Each structure stands twice: as C-alpha cells, then as structure tokens.
Short mmCIF file of C-alpha atoms in Angstrom, two decimals:
data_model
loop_
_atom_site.label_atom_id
_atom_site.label_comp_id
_atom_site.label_asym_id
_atom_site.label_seq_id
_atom_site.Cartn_x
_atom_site.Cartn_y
_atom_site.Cartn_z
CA UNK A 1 160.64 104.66 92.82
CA UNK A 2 160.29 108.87 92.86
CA UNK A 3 158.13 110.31 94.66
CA UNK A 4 156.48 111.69 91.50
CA UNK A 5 155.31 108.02 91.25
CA UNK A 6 154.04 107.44 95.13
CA UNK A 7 152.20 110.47 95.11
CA UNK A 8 148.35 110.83 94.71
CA UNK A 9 147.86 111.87 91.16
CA UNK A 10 145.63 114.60 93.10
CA UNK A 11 148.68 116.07 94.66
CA UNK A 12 151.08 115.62 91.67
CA UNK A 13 148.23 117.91 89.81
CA UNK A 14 148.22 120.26 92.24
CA UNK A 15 151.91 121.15 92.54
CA UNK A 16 152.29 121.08 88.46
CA UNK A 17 149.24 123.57 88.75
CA UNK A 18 151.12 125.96 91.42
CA UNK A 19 154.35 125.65 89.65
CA UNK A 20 152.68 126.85 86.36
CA UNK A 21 150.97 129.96 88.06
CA UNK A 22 153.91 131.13 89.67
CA UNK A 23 155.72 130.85 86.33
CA UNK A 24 153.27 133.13 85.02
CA UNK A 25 153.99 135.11 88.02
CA UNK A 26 157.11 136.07 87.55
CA UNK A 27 157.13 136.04 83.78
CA UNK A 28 154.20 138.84 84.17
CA UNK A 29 156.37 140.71 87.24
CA UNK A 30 159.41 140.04 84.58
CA UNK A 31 157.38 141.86 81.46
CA UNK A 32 156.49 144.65 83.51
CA UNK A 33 159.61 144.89 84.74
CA UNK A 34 161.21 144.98 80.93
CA UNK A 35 158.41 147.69 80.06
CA UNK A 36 159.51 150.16 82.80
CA UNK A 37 162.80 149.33 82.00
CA UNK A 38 162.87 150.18 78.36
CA UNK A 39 159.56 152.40 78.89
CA UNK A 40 161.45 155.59 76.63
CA UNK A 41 163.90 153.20 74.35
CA UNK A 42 161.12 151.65 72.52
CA UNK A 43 159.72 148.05 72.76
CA UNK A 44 161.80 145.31 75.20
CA UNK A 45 163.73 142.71 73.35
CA UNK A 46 161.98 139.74 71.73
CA UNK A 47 164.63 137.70 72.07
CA UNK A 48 163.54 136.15 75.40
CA UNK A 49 160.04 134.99 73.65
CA UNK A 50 162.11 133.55 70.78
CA UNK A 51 163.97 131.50 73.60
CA UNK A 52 161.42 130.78 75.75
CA UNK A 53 159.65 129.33 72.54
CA UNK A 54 162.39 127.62 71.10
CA UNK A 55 162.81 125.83 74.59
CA UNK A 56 158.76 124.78 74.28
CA UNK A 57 159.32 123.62 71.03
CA UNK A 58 162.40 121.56 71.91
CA UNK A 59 160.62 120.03 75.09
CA UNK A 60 157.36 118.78 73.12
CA UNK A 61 159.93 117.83 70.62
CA UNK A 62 161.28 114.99 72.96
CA UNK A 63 157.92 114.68 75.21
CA UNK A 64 156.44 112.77 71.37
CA UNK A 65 159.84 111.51 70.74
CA UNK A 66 160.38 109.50 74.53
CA UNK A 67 156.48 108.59 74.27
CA UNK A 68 156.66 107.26 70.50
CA UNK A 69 159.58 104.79 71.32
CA UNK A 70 157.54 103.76 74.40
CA UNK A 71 154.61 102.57 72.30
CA UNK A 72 156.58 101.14 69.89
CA UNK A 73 158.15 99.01 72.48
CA UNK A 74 154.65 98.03 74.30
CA UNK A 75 153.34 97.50 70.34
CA UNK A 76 156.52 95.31 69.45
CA UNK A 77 155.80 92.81 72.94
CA UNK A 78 152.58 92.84 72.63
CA UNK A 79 152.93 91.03 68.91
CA UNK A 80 155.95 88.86 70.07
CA UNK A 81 153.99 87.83 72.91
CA UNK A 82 151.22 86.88 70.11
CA UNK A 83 153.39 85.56 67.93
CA UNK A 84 154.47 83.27 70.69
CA UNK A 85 151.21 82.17 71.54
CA UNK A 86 150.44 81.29 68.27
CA UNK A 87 153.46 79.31 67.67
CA UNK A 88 152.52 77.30 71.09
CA UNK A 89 149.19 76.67 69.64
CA UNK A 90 150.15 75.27 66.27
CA UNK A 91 153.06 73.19 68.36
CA UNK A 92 150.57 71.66 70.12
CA UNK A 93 148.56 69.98 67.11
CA UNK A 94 152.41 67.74 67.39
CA UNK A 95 151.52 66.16 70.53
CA UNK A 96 149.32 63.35 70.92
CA UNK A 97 145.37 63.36 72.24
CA UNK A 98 144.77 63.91 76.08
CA UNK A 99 147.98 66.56 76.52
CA UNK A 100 146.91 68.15 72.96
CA UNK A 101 143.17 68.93 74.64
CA UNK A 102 144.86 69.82 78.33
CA UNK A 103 147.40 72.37 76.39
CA UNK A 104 144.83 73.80 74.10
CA UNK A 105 142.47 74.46 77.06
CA UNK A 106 145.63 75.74 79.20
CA UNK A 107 146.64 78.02 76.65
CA UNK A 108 142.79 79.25 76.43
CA UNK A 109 143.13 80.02 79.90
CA UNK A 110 146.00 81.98 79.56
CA UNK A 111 144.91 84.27 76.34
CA UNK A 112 142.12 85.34 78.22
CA UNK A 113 144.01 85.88 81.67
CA UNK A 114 146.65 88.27 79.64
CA UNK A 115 143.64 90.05 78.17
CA UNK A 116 141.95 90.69 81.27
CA UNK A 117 145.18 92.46 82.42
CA UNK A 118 145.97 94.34 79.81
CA UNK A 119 142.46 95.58 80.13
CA UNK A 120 143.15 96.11 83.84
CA UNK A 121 146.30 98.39 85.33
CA UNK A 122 148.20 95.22 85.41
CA UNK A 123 146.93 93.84 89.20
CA UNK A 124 149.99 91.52 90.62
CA UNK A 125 146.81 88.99 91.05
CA UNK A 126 146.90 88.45 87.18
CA UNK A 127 150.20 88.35 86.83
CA UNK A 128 150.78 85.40 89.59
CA UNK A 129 148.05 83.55 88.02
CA UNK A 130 149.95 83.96 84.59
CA UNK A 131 152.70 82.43 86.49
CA UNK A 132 150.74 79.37 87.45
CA UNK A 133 149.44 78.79 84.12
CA UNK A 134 153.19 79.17 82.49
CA UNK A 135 154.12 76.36 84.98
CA UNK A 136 151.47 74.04 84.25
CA UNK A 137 151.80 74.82 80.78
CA UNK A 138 155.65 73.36 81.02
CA UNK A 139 154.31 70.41 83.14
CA UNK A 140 152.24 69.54 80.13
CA UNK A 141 154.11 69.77 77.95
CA UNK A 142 157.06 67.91 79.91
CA UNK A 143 154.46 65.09 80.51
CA UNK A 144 154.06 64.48 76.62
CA UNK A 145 157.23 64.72 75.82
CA UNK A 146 158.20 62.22 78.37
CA UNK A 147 155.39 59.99 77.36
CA UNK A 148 156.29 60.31 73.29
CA UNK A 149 157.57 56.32 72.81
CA UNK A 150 158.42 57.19 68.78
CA UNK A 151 161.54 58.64 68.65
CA UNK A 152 161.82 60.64 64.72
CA UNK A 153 166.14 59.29 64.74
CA UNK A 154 167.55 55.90 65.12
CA UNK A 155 170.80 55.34 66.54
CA UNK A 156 173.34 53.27 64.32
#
C-alpha cells in the first residue's frame, strides 16, 4: 500500500492543492522571466504552451483510458457474478424439496448481502459473512447430492 492510499483524503487534497499553486508559481516567475528576456525581440516562444498542452492532453488522454478499462472490468464481474447466481438458482429447481427451499432461501440471503456491499465501501464484515453463506451454500448442496438415491447412468 502507498502512502497516497493511507493518507487522509484531507491531507492528500491539500498537498495536490500546494503542488498546483507552486506550479503556477514558477510558471508565472518563468513567463515573466521569458518577457524580460525577449522584452525588445518581440513575443517569447509559444512553443512551451504547445508542449505544456500537448502533455495535458496526453495525460487526460490515459487518466479516461486507465479509468474506462477499470469500469469495464468492475461492469464485466459484476454480470458474471449475476450470471452465476442465476445459473445457481435455476440449478437448484434439480434438487429435490427440503434442500431446494434451504438453497433458494440461502441464495436470497446472499443476493441481498452482496447488494448491501456494493452499496457500502465494501466493509470486511460483509465480505466474511459472504464467506459463511458460500460455505453453507456448498454444505447444501453437498447434502443433496449425497442424499440423491436415483442415479441418471447404470453400470453394465
């Protein structure tokens, strides 16, 4: 971990606002400095706005790119994680009456557990109880297999 990310937010603020005004600073102290300079030969060179604002461009350019990708990755999880739910769900209509009811309700449980984090900034509470739920969720489910007596092949 940086210590960009243990920092108060108040403090990370604060030192991107004093690095900004003495960036101003010096560009101002750097302008006057290129007037007095050049104060008979006509106007200072451009050329250091044109870099300075190709630069911008070129770091807002990757600041949408790096933040696109990340949201398509959360989107993309977000429906595979649904997707997955949903196949559990229609799996369980397979098993047989008192584990069918127990996953159903289980799998309730759990949908509204991962929406109350996502709603949340992910607590490690939710996230242990998700754990839980996955584990009883296998025990379930390893109970009515177990307990299926009909096998669907014959041997010889």
């Amino acid at each position: 971990m940086t210590w960009v990310e243990a920092a108060p937010l108040a403090l990370v603020g604060l030192l991107f606002m004093a690095t900004l005004a003495v960036g101003v600073e010096v560009g101002y102290r750097g302008q006057l400095w290129l007037s007095a300079r050049h104060q008979g030969k006509g106007a200072p060179p451009d050329h250091i706005l044109s870099a300075v604002l190709g630069l911008l461009a070129l770091l807002l350019g990757f600041t949408f790119s790096l933040s696109l990708n990340r949201f398509e990755g959360r989107r993309d999880l977000v429906v595979r994680e649904a997707n997955a739910i949903g196949t559990v769900w229609l799996r369980a209509n397979l098993l047989e009456e008192p584990e069918r009811q127990e996953l159903r309700e289980l799998l309730r449980r759990y949908v509204d557990i991962r929406l109350a984090w996502s709603d949340t900034d992910g607590a490690d509470n939710d996230i242990a109880a998700t754990s839980a739920l996955q584990g009883q969720l296998w025990a379930v489910t390893g109970r009515a297999v177990r307990s299926d007596s009909s096998p669907c092949w014959r041997v010889g």
